[in-house]
Amino acid sequence: MKAKFGRSGVTDAVLGLVFAADVICVFAFFFALFDENLTSRTIYGILTLIFTVCAVALCSLHGFVTADEKAAVIVSVLLGKTVRKKVIDYSDIKSVECGVESHGMRYGNVVYEMVFTITTADELEAIFLKRLNIEKDFPASEPDKYKQYLYAQPLMKISHYIDSKLHLNTSA
């Protein structure tokens, strides 16, 4: 069983910081254009380039979660290359949760994200996000279809699968 996810919550926070630093460097670079000092223009230009490349790389970060009979495997992919692979045995998992969060955006748009959380026995949390492509009024207008849509999502399926494996391990 396999489910793709977007970026994790930590990655989104780091991406926000990189964007902020990039904007600051862009403004500093433009102000340095009026300065006769070539060194400051060069430094701010290089920093702008570095932060832009970091932002693009972080935007391309995604991954997937797989689960089999023995363990859950979390793989993070950056620009098509596997950068991290973590295997978590079911005996090390304390709980799994999967739910939907809505975020209000400008101009009345609402973004729905599926949030998948794995909590290990040593209280570490792995949080994964997947943006859902649904209309703003869909959950309220058609609740039964909305529930079916959520249960058909791969992250929800893998959450139920891992949860069933946790219950099998505790009852054995």
GROMACS .gro file of N, CA and C in nm:
model
  516
    1MET      N    1   0.085  -0.118   0.000
    1MET     CA    2   0.000   0.000   0.000
    1MET      C    3   0.090   0.124   0.000
    2LYS      N    4   0.053   0.222  -0.081
    2LYS     CA    5   0.137   0.340  -0.097
    2LYS      C    6   0.050   0.465  -0.105
    3ALA      N    7   0.096   0.573  -0.043
    3ALA     CA    8   0.026   0.702  -0.048
    3ALA      C    9   0.127   0.814  -0.061
    4LYS      N   10   0.101   0.906  -0.153
    4LYS     CA   11   0.190   1.020  -0.172
    4LYS      C   12   0.148   1.134  -0.079
    5PHE      N   13   0.245   1.216  -0.042
    5PHE     CA   14   0.215   1.336   0.035
    5PHE      C   15   0.292   1.452  -0.023
    6GLY      N   16   0.252   1.571   0.016
    6GLY     CA   17   0.321   1.692  -0.029
    6GLY      C   18   0.439   1.717   0.061
    7ARG      N   19   0.444   1.835   0.118
    7ARG     CA   20   0.553   1.867   0.210
    7ARG      C   21   0.506   1.841   0.352
    8SER      N   22   0.600   1.827   0.442
    8SER     CA   23   0.566   1.811   0.582
    8SER      C   24   0.549   1.948   0.645
    9GLY      N   25   0.496   1.952   0.767
    9GLY     CA   26   0.475   2.078   0.836
    9GLY      C   27   0.604   2.153   0.862
   10VAL      N   28   0.711   2.081   0.894
   10VAL     CA   29   0.840   2.144   0.919
   10VAL      C   30   0.894   2.206   0.790
   11THR      N   31   0.878   2.135   0.680
   11THR     CA   32   0.925   2.187   0.552
   11THR      C   33   0.853   2.315   0.515
   12ASP      N   34   0.722   2.322   0.542
   12ASP     CA   35   0.648   2.444   0.514
   12ASP      C   36   0.701   2.561   0.596
   13ALA      N   37   0.736   2.537   0.721
   13ALA     CA   38   0.790   2.644   0.805
   13ALA      C   39   0.926   2.691   0.753
   14VAL      N   40   1.011   2.597   0.716
   14VAL     CA   41   1.142   2.632   0.661
   14VAL      C   42   1.125   2.705   0.528
   15LEU      N   43   1.031   2.660   0.447
   15LEU     CA   44   1.005   2.725   0.319
   15LEU      C   45   0.961   2.870   0.338
   16GLY      N   46   0.879   2.895   0.439
   16GLY     CA   47   0.838   3.032   0.470
   16GLY      C   48   0.956   3.119   0.507
   17LEU      N   49   1.048   3.065   0.587
   17LEU     CA   50   1.168   3.141   0.624
   17LEU      C   51   1.258   3.168   0.503
   18VAL      N   52   1.271   3.070   0.416
   18VAL     CA   53   1.353   3.087   0.296
   18VAL      C   54   1.292   3.193   0.204
   19PHE      N   55   1.158   3.190   0.188
   19PHE     CA   56   1.092   3.292   0.107
   19PHE      C   57   1.113   3.431   0.166
   20ALA      N   58   1.102   3.442   0.298
   20ALA     CA   59   1.122   3.573   0.362
   20ALA      C   60   1.264   3.623   0.341
   21ALA      N   61   1.361   3.536   0.360
   21ALA     CA   62   1.501   3.575   0.338
   21ALA      C   63   1.525   3.611   0.192
   22ASP      N   64   1.462   3.540   0.102
   22ASP     CA   65   1.476   3.569  -0.041
   22ASP      C   66   1.420   3.707  -0.075
   23VAL      N   67   1.304   3.739  -0.021
   23VAL     CA   68   1.244   3.871  -0.046
   23VAL      C   69   1.332   3.982   0.008
   24ILE      N   70   1.386   3.962   0.127
   24ILE     CA   71   1.476   4.063   0.187
   24ILE      C   72   1.599   4.082   0.099
   25CYS      N   73   1.656   3.972   0.051
   25CYS     CA   74   1.776   3.983  -0.034
   25CYS      C   75   1.743   4.049  -0.168
   26VAL      N   76   1.625   4.023  -0.222
   26VAL     CA   77   1.587   4.088  -0.348
   26VAL      C   78   1.577   4.239  -0.330
   27PHE      N   79   1.511   4.282  -0.222
   27PHE     CA   80   1.502   4.426  -0.196
   27PHE      C   81   1.640   4.487  -0.171
   28ALA      N   82   1.723   4.417  -0.095
   28ALA     CA   83   1.857   4.468  -0.069
   28ALA      C   84   1.939   4.476  -0.198
   29PHE      N   85   1.919   4.378  -0.287
   29PHE     CA   86   1.989   4.380  -0.416
   29PHE      C   87   1.946   4.501  -0.499
   30PHE      N   88   1.815   4.528  -0.504
   30PHE     CA   89   1.768   4.642  -0.583
   30PHE      C   90   1.815   4.775  -0.524
   31PHE      N   91   1.818   4.784  -0.391
   31PHE     CA   92   1.871   4.906  -0.331
   31PHE      C   93   2.022   4.918  -0.354
   32ALA      N   94   2.090   4.804  -0.362
   32ALA     CA   95   2.235   4.806  -0.387
   32ALA      C   96   2.267   4.845  -0.531
   33LEU      N   97   2.168   4.837  -0.620
   33LEU     CA   98   2.191   4.880  -0.758
   33LEU      C   99   2.224   5.029  -0.766
   34PHE      N  100   2.168   5.106  -0.672
   34PHE     CA  101   2.194   5.249  -0.670
   34PHE      C  102   2.324   5.283  -0.597
   35ASP      N  103   2.380   5.183  -0.532
   35ASP     CA  104   2.507   5.201  -0.462
   35ASP      C  105   2.621   5.178  -0.562
   36GLU      N  106   2.726   5.250  -0.545
   36GLU     CA  107   2.839   5.234  -0.636
   36GLU      C  108   2.930   5.120  -0.595
   37ASN      N  109   2.902   5.060  -0.483
   37ASN     CA  110   2.986   4.951  -0.432
   37ASN      C  111   2.946   4.820  -0.502
   38LEU      N  112   3.033   4.769  -0.585
   38LEU     CA  113   3.006   4.646  -0.660
   38LEU      C  114   2.999   4.525  -0.567
   39THR      N  115   3.070   4.528  -0.457
   39THR     CA  116   3.074   4.415  -0.365
   39THR      C  117   2.936   4.387  -0.304
   40SER      N  118   2.866   4.490  -0.259
   40SER     CA  119   2.735   4.469  -0.198
   40SER      C  120   2.635   4.416  -0.302
   41ARG      N  121   2.640   4.466  -0.425
   41ARG     CA  122   2.553   4.414  -0.529
   41ARG      C  123   2.581   4.267  -0.556
   42THR      N  124   2.707   4.232  -0.559
   42THR     CA  125   2.746   4.093  -0.586
   42THR      C  126   2.699   4.002  -0.473
   43ILE      N  127   2.722   4.044  -0.349
   43ILE     CA  128   2.683   3.961  -0.233
   43ILE      C  129   2.531   3.941  -0.231
   44TYR      N  130   2.454   4.050  -0.245
   44TYR     CA  131   2.308   4.037  -0.242
   44TYR      C  132   2.256   3.959  -0.363
   45GLY      N  133   2.322   3.973  -0.476
   45GLY     CA  134   2.283   3.894  -0.594
   45GLY      C  135   2.305   3.746  -0.572
   46ILE      N  136   2.420   3.712  -0.515
   46ILE     CA  137   2.450   3.570  -0.487
   46ILE      C  138   2.354   3.515  -0.382
   47LEU      N  139   2.328   3.592  -0.275
   47LEU     CA  140   2.234   3.546  -0.172
   47LEU      C  141   2.094   3.527  -0.229
   48THR      N  142   2.051   3.618  -0.316
   48THR     CA  143   1.920   3.605  -0.379
   48THR      C  144   1.914   3.476  -0.461
   49LEU      N  145   2.018   3.450  -0.536
   49LEU     CA  146   2.023   3.329  -0.616
   49LEU      C  147   2.019   3.204  -0.529
   50ILE      N  148   2.097   3.203  -0.422
   50ILE     CA  149   2.101   3.087  -0.331
   50ILE      C  150   1.964   3.063  -0.268
   51PHE      N  151   1.900   3.167  -0.215
   51PHE     CA  152   1.770   3.149  -0.151
   51PHE      C  153   1.663   3.109  -0.253
   52THR      N  154   1.672   3.158  -0.375
   52THR     CA  155   1.576   3.119  -0.478
   52THR      C  156   1.591   2.971  -0.513
   53VAL      N  157   1.714   2.925  -0.526
   53VAL     CA  158   1.738   2.784  -0.555
   53VAL      C  159   1.688   2.697  -0.439
   54CYS      N  160   1.713   2.740  -0.315
   54CYS     CA  161   1.664   2.665  -0.198
   54CYS      C  162   1.512   2.659  -0.197
   55ALA      N  163   1.446   2.769  -0.230
   55ALA     CA  164   1.299   2.772  -0.232
   55ALA      C  165   1.244   2.679  -0.339
   56VAL      N  166   1.305   2.680  -0.457
   56VAL     CA  167   1.261   2.591  -0.564
   56VAL      C  168   1.281   2.445  -0.523
   57ALA      N  169   1.394   2.415  -0.463
   57ALA     CA  170   1.421   2.278  -0.419
   57ALA      C  171   1.321   2.234  -0.312
   58LEU      N  172   1.292   2.322  -0.216
   58LEU     CA  173   1.196   2.286  -0.111
   58LEU      C  174   1.055   2.270  -0.167
   59CYS      N  175   1.021   2.349  -0.269
   59CYS     CA  176   0.889   2.334  -0.332
   59CYS      C  177   0.877   2.200  -0.405
   60SER      N  178   0.989   2.146  -0.451
   60SER     CA  179   0.984   2.018  -0.522
   60SER      C  180   0.990   1.899  -0.427
   61LEU      N  181   1.008   1.923  -0.299
   61LEU     CA  182   1.017   1.815  -0.201
   61LEU      C  183   0.880   1.751  -0.182
   62HIS      N  184   0.874   1.622  -0.197
   62HIS     CA  185   0.753   1.545  -0.174
   62HIS      C  186   0.796   1.405  -0.134
   63GLY      N  187   0.702   1.319  -0.118
   63GLY     CA  188   0.738   1.184  -0.080
   63GLY      C  189   0.620   1.092  -0.080
   64PHE      N  190   0.641   0.976  -0.022
   64PHE     CA  191   0.533   0.879  -0.012
   64PHE      C  192   0.554   0.790   0.110
   65VAL      N  193   0.444   0.733   0.154
   65VAL     CA  194   0.443   0.642   0.267
   65VAL      C  195   0.396   0.508   0.214
   66THR      N  196   0.468   0.404   0.247
   66THR     CA  197   0.424   0.269   0.212
   66THR      C  198   0.411   0.188   0.340
   67ALA      N  199   0.325   0.090   0.334
   67ALA     CA  200   0.306   0.003   0.450
   67ALA      C  201   0.293  -0.141   0.400
   68ASP      N  202   0.358  -0.230   0.470
   68ASP     CA  203   0.346  -0.372   0.437
   68ASP      C  204   0.315  -0.448   0.566
   69GLU      N  205   0.341  -0.574   0.567
   69GLU     CA  206   0.308  -0.656   0.684
   69GLU      C  207   0.393  -0.624   0.806
   70LYS      N  208   0.516  -0.570   0.786
   70LYS     CA  209   0.609  -0.554   0.896
   70LYS      C  210   0.628  -0.411   0.944
   71ALA      N  211   0.623  -0.314   0.852
   71ALA     CA  212   0.660  -0.178   0.890
   71ALA      C  213   0.601  -0.075   0.794
   72ALA      N  214   0.607   0.049   0.838
   72ALA     CA  215   0.573   0.163   0.753
   72ALA      C  216   0.704   0.226   0.707
   73VAL      N  217   0.710   0.265   0.582
   73VAL     CA  218   0.831   0.323   0.526
   73VAL      C  219   0.795   0.462   0.473
   74ILE      N  220   0.872   0.561   0.517
   74ILE     CA  221   0.853   0.699   0.474
   74ILE      C  222   0.971   0.738   0.387
   75VAL      N  223   0.944   0.779   0.264
   75VAL     CA  224   1.048   0.815   0.169
   75VAL      C  225   1.027   0.960   0.128
   76SER      N  226   1.132   1.042   0.141
   76SER     CA  227   1.129   1.181   0.096
   76SER      C  228   1.210   1.192  -0.032
   77VAL      N  229   1.153   1.263  -0.131
   77VAL     CA  230   1.214   1.275  -0.263
   77VAL      C  231   1.235   1.423  -0.292
   78LEU      N  232   1.356   1.457  -0.335
   78LEU     CA  233   1.390   1.594  -0.371
   78LEU      C  234   1.446   1.593  -0.513
   79LEU      N  235   1.379   1.663  -0.603
   79LEU     CA  236   1.420   1.670  -0.743
   79LEU      C  237   1.440   1.532  -0.804
   80GLY      N  238   1.350   1.440  -0.771
   80GLY     CA  239   1.353   1.306  -0.828
   80GLY      C  240   1.447   1.208  -0.762
   81LYS      N  241   1.520   1.250  -0.662
   81LYS     CA  242   1.616   1.161  -0.594
   81LYS      C  243   1.571   1.137  -0.451
   82THR      N  244   1.582   1.014  -0.405
   82THR     CA  245   1.548   0.981  -0.268
   82THR      C  246   1.653   1.042  -0.175
   83VAL      N  247   1.606   1.128  -0.083
   83VAL     CA  248   1.699   1.193   0.010
   83VAL      C  249   1.688   1.135   0.151
   84ARG      N  250   1.576   1.072   0.180
   84ARG     CA  251   1.559   1.015   0.313
   84ARG      C  252   1.462   0.899   0.307
   85LYS      N  253   1.499   0.791   0.373
   85LYS     CA  254   1.412   0.675   0.381
   85LYS      C  255   1.412   0.628   0.525
   86LYS      N  256   1.296   0.627   0.587
   86LYS     CA  257   1.285   0.589   0.727
   86LYS      C  258   1.187   0.473   0.740
   87VAL      N  259   1.233   0.366   0.802
   87VAL     CA  260   1.150   0.249   0.826
   87VAL      C  261   1.106   0.251   0.972
   88ILE      N  262   0.975   0.244   0.995
   88ILE     CA  263   0.923   0.245   1.131
   88ILE      C  264   0.845   0.115   1.152
   89ASP      N  265   0.894   0.032   1.242
   89ASP     CA  266   0.823  -0.092   1.275
   89ASP      C  267   0.693  -0.059   1.345
   90TYR      N  268   0.593  -0.145   1.326
   90TYR     CA  269   0.464  -0.121   1.390
   90TYR      C  270   0.475  -0.122   1.542
   91SER      N  271   0.572  -0.195   1.596
   91SER     CA  272   0.590  -0.198   1.741
   91SER      C  273   0.640  -0.064   1.794
   92ASP      N  274   0.700   0.019   1.707
   92ASP     CA  275   0.750   0.151   1.748
   92ASP      C  276   0.646   0.262   1.731
   93ILE      N  277   0.532   0.230   1.671
   93ILE     CA  278   0.429   0.332   1.647
   93ILE      C  279   0.329   0.332   1.761
   94LYS      N  280   0.310   0.449   1.820
   94LYS     CA  281   0.213   0.464   1.928
   94LYS      C  282   0.073   0.487   1.872
   95SER      N  283   0.062   0.577   1.772
   95SER     CA  284  -0.069   0.605   1.713
   95SER      C  285  -0.053   0.667   1.575
   96VAL      N  286  -0.160   0.659   1.497
   96VAL     CA  287  -0.168   0.726   1.367
   96VAL      C  288  -0.299   0.802   1.363
   97GLU      N  289  -0.295   0.917   1.300
   97GLU     CA  290  -0.416   0.998   1.283
   97GLU      C  291  -0.419   1.051   1.141
   98CYS      N  292  -0.538   1.064   1.090
   98CYS     CA  293  -0.553   1.124   0.958
   98CYS      C  294  -0.681   1.206   0.961
   99GLY      N  295  -0.670   1.331   0.926
   99GLY     CA  296  -0.785   1.420   0.927
   99GLY      C  297  -0.770   1.529   0.823
  100VAL      N  298  -0.869   1.616   0.820
  100VAL     CA  299  -0.870   1.725   0.723
  100VAL      C  300  -0.870   1.858   0.796
  101GLU      N  301  -0.786   1.948   0.750
  101GLU     CA  302  -0.784   2.084   0.803
  101GLU      C  303  -0.818   2.179   0.690
  102SER      N  304  -0.893   2.283   0.724
  102SER     CA  305  -0.924   2.385   0.623
  102SER      C  306  -0.855   2.514   0.662
  103HIS      N  307  -0.806   2.583   0.561
  103HIS     CA  308  -0.738   2.709   0.582
  103HIS      C  309  -0.804   2.813   0.492
  104GLY      N  310  -0.849   2.921   0.553
  104GLY     CA  311  -0.906   3.029   0.475
  104GLY      C  312  -0.797   3.109   0.408
  105MET      N  313  -0.816   3.137   0.283
  105MET     CA  314  -0.719   3.213   0.206
  105MET      C  315  -0.782   3.348   0.170
  106ARG      N  316  -0.706   3.431   0.105
  106ARG     CA  317  -0.757   3.559   0.058
  106ARG      C  318  -0.865   3.538  -0.047
  107TYR      N  319  -0.949   3.636  -0.060
  107TYR     CA  320  -1.055   3.638  -0.161
  107TYR      C  321  -1.157   3.527  -0.141
  108GLY      N  322  -1.172   3.478  -0.020
  108GLY     CA  323  -1.274   3.380   0.012
  108GLY      C  324  -1.244   3.237  -0.026
  109ASN      N  325  -1.126   3.210  -0.076
  109ASN     CA  326  -1.090   3.073  -0.111
  109ASN      C  327  -1.061   2.993   0.015
  110VAL      N  328  -1.092   2.865   0.011
  110VAL     CA  329  -1.063   2.775   0.122
  110VAL      C  330  -0.978   2.661   0.067
  111VAL      N  331  -0.872   2.629   0.139
  111VAL     CA  332  -0.784   2.519   0.101
  111VAL      C  333  -0.802   2.408   0.203
  112TYR      N  334  -0.826   2.289   0.154
  112TYR     CA  335  -0.839   2.172   0.242
  112TYR      C  336  -0.714   2.087   0.228
  113GLU      N  337  -0.657   2.049   0.342
  113GLU     CA  338  -0.539   1.964   0.343
  113GLU      C  339  -0.565   1.842   0.430
  114MET      N  340  -0.524   1.726   0.378
  114MET     CA  341  -0.530   1.605   0.457
  114MET      C  342  -0.401   1.600   0.539
  115VAL      N  343  -0.415   1.581   0.669
  115VAL     CA  344  -0.302   1.579   0.760
  115VAL      C  345  -0.289   1.437   0.815
  116PHE      N  346  -0.175   1.375   0.788
  116PHE     CA  347  -0.147   1.239   0.832
  116PHE      C  348  -0.034   1.246   0.934
  117THR      N  349  -0.060   1.195   1.054
  117THR     CA  350   0.037   1.204   1.164
  117THR      C  351   0.069   1.064   1.217
  118ILE      N  352   0.197   1.036   1.228
  118ILE     CA  353   0.243   0.913   1.293
  118ILE      C  354   0.316   0.954   1.420
  119THR      N  355   0.273   0.902   1.533
  119THR     CA  356   0.338   0.928   1.661
  119THR      C  357   0.409   0.800   1.705
  120THR      N  358   0.539   0.811   1.733
  120THR     CA  359   0.615   0.693   1.774
  120THR      C  360   0.610   0.678   1.925
  121ALA      N  361   0.660   0.566   1.972
  121ALA     CA  362   0.658   0.536   2.116
  121ALA      C  363   0.742   0.635   2.195
  122ASP      N  364   0.845   0.694   2.133
  122ASP     CA  365   0.927   0.792   2.204
  122ASP      C  366   0.878   0.935   2.180
  123GLU      N  367   0.749   0.948   2.148
  123GLU     CA  368   0.678   1.076   2.136
  123GLU      C  369   0.724   1.165   2.020
  124LEU      N  370   0.790   1.109   1.920
  124LEU     CA  371   0.824   1.185   1.801
  124LEU      C  372   0.705   1.180   1.705
  125GLU      N  373   0.677   1.294   1.641
  125GLU     CA  374   0.566   1.300   1.547
  125GLU      C  375   0.617   1.325   1.406
  126ALA      N  376   0.563   1.251   1.313
  126ALA     CA  377   0.589   1.276   1.171
  126ALA      C  378   0.457   1.322   1.112
  127ILE      N  379   0.454   1.444   1.059
  127ILE     CA  380   0.330   1.503   1.007
  127ILE      C  381   0.347   1.525   0.857
  128PHE      N  382   0.249   1.479   0.781
  128PHE     CA  383   0.252   1.490   0.636
  128PHE      C  384   0.124   1.555   0.587
  129LEU      N  385   0.138   1.639   0.484
  129LEU     CA  386   0.024   1.714   0.430
  129LEU      C  387   0.002   1.677   0.285
  130LYS      N  388  -0.125   1.672   0.247
  130LYS     CA  389  -0.162   1.652   0.108
  130LYS      C  390  -0.279   1.745   0.078
  131ARG      N  391  -0.260   1.837  -0.015
  131ARG     CA  392  -0.366   1.931  -0.051
  131ARG      C  393  -0.474   1.857  -0.129
  132LEU      N  394  -0.598   1.879  -0.087
  132LEU     CA  395  -0.713   1.817  -0.154
  132LEU      C  396  -0.773   1.916  -0.253
  133ASN      N  397  -0.811   1.867  -0.368
  133ASN     CA  398  -0.872   1.951  -0.471
  133ASN      C  399  -1.024   1.940  -0.462
  134ILE      N  400  -1.082   2.013  -0.368
  134ILE     CA  401  -1.227   2.013  -0.355
  134ILE      C  402  -1.277   2.156  -0.347
  135GLU      N  403  -1.402   2.172  -0.383
  135GLU     CA  404  -1.465   2.303  -0.382
  135GLU      C  405  -1.494   2.347  -0.238
  136LYS      N  406  -1.506   2.477  -0.221
  136LYS     CA  407  -1.526   2.536  -0.088
  136LYS      C  408  -1.654   2.486  -0.020
  137ASP      N  409  -1.762   2.472  -0.095
  137ASP     CA  410  -1.890   2.435  -0.035
  137ASP      C  411  -1.921   2.286  -0.045
  138PHE      N  412  -1.831   2.206  -0.101
  138PHE     CA  413  -1.856   2.063  -0.119
  138PHE      C  414  -1.882   1.989   0.013
  139PRO      N  415  -1.803   2.010   0.119
  139PRO     CA  416  -1.828   1.935   0.243
  139PRO      C  417  -1.967   1.959   0.302
  140ALA      N  418  -2.014   2.081   0.298
  140ALA     CA  419  -2.144   2.110   0.357
  140ALA      C  420  -2.259   2.074   0.264
  141SER      N  421  -2.241   2.087   0.133
  141SER     CA  422  -2.350   2.064   0.039
  141SER      C  423  -2.376   1.915   0.016
  142GLU      N  424  -2.271   1.834   0.017
  142GLU     CA  425  -2.286   1.690  -0.006
  142GLU      C  426  -2.202   1.611   0.093
  143PRO      N  427  -2.248   1.603   0.219
  143PRO     CA  428  -2.165   1.539   0.322
  143PRO      C  429  -2.135   1.392   0.297
  144ASP      N  430  -2.230   1.317   0.239
  144ASP     CA  431  -2.205   1.175   0.215
  144ASP      C  432  -2.097   1.155   0.108
  145LYS      N  433  -2.105   1.231   0.000
  145LYS     CA  434  -2.002   1.221  -0.105
  145LYS      C  435  -1.868   1.269  -0.052
  146TYR      N  436  -1.870   1.370   0.036
  146TYR     CA  437  -1.747   1.421   0.096
  146TYR      C  438  -1.680   1.311   0.179
  147LYS      N  439  -1.758   1.239   0.259
  147LYS     CA  440  -1.703   1.129   0.340
  147LYS      C  441  -1.645   1.020   0.251
  148GLN      N  442  -1.718   0.986   0.143
  148GLN     CA  443  -1.668   0.885   0.051
  148GLN      C  444  -1.539   0.931  -0.015
  149TYR      N  445  -1.533   1.058  -0.051
  149TYR     CA  446  -1.413   1.114  -0.111
  149TYR      C  447  -1.294   1.103  -0.015
  150LEU      N  448  -1.316   1.137   0.112
  150LEU     CA  449  -1.208   1.129   0.210
  150LEU      C  450  -1.161   0.986   0.232
  151TYR      N  451  -1.255   0.892   0.243
  151TYR     CA  452  -1.216   0.753   0.267
  151TYR      C  453  -1.147   0.691   0.147
  152ALA      N  454  -1.165   0.751   0.029
  152ALA     CA  455  -1.098   0.700  -0.091
  152ALA      C  456  -0.957   0.755  -0.107
  153GLN      N  457  -0.919   0.853  -0.026
  153GLN     CA  458  -0.785   0.913  -0.035
  153GLN      C  459  -0.679   0.814   0.012
  154PRO      N  460  -0.567   0.804  -0.060
  154PRO     CA  461  -0.461   0.709  -0.023
  154PRO      C  462  -0.406   0.730   0.118
  155LEU      N  463  -0.389   0.855   0.163
  155LEU     CA  464  -0.339   0.876   0.300
  155LEU      C  465  -0.437   0.823   0.404
  156MET      N  466  -0.567   0.837   0.379
  156MET     CA  467  -0.667   0.785   0.473
  156MET      C  468  -0.664   0.632   0.472
  157LYS      N  469  -0.650   0.573   0.354
  157LYS     CA  470  -0.644   0.427   0.346
  157LYS      C  471  -0.522   0.372   0.419
  158ILE      N  472  -0.408   0.437   0.398
  158ILE     CA  473  -0.287   0.388   0.464
  158ILE      C  474  -0.295   0.409   0.615
  159SER      N  475  -0.362   0.515   0.657
  159SER     CA  476  -0.382   0.539   0.800
  159SER      C  477  -0.464   0.426   0.862
  160HIS      N  478  -0.572   0.388   0.795
  160HIS     CA  479  -0.655   0.278   0.846
  160HIS      C  480  -0.578   0.146   0.844
  161TYR      N  481  -0.498   0.126   0.740
  161TYR     CA  482  -0.419   0.003   0.731
  161TYR      C  483  -0.319  -0.007   0.846
  162ILE      N  484  -0.246   0.101   0.869
  162ILE     CA  485  -0.147   0.100   0.978
  162ILE      C  486  -0.218   0.085   1.113
  163ASP      N  487  -0.331   0.153   1.129
  163ASP     CA  488  -0.407   0.143   1.254
  163ASP      C  489  -0.454  -0.002   1.277
  164SER      N  490  -0.496  -0.069   1.172
  164SER     CA  491  -0.538  -0.209   1.187
  164SER      C  492  -0.419  -0.296   1.228
  165LYS      N  493  -0.301  -0.268   1.172
  165LYS     CA  494  -0.182  -0.343   1.209
  165LYS      C  495  -0.143  -0.318   1.355
  166LEU      N  496  -0.163  -0.193   1.401
  166LEU     CA  497  -0.134  -0.163   1.542
  166LEU      C  498  -0.226  -0.240   1.634
  167HIS      N  499  -0.353  -0.249   1.598
  167HIS     CA  500  -0.448  -0.323   1.681
  167HIS      C  501  -0.420  -0.472   1.677
  168LEU      N  502  -0.373  -0.524   1.564
  168LEU     CA  503  -0.335  -0.666   1.557
  168LEU      C  504  -0.214  -0.694   1.645
  169ASN      N  505  -0.118  -0.600   1.647
  169ASN     CA  506   0.002  -0.620   1.730
  169ASN      C  507  -0.030  -0.613   1.878
  170THR      N  508  -0.125  -0.529   1.919
  170THR     CA  509  -0.157  -0.520   2.062
  170THR      C  510  -0.241  -0.634   2.109
  171SER      N  511  -0.322  -0.691   2.020
  171SER     CA  512  -0.407  -0.802   2.064
  171SER      C  513  -0.333  -0.935   2.063
  172ALA      N  514  -0.219  -0.941   1.995
  172ALA     CA  515  -0.144  -1.068   1.986
  172ALA      C  516  -0.061  -1.093   2.109
   0.00000   0.00000   0.00000
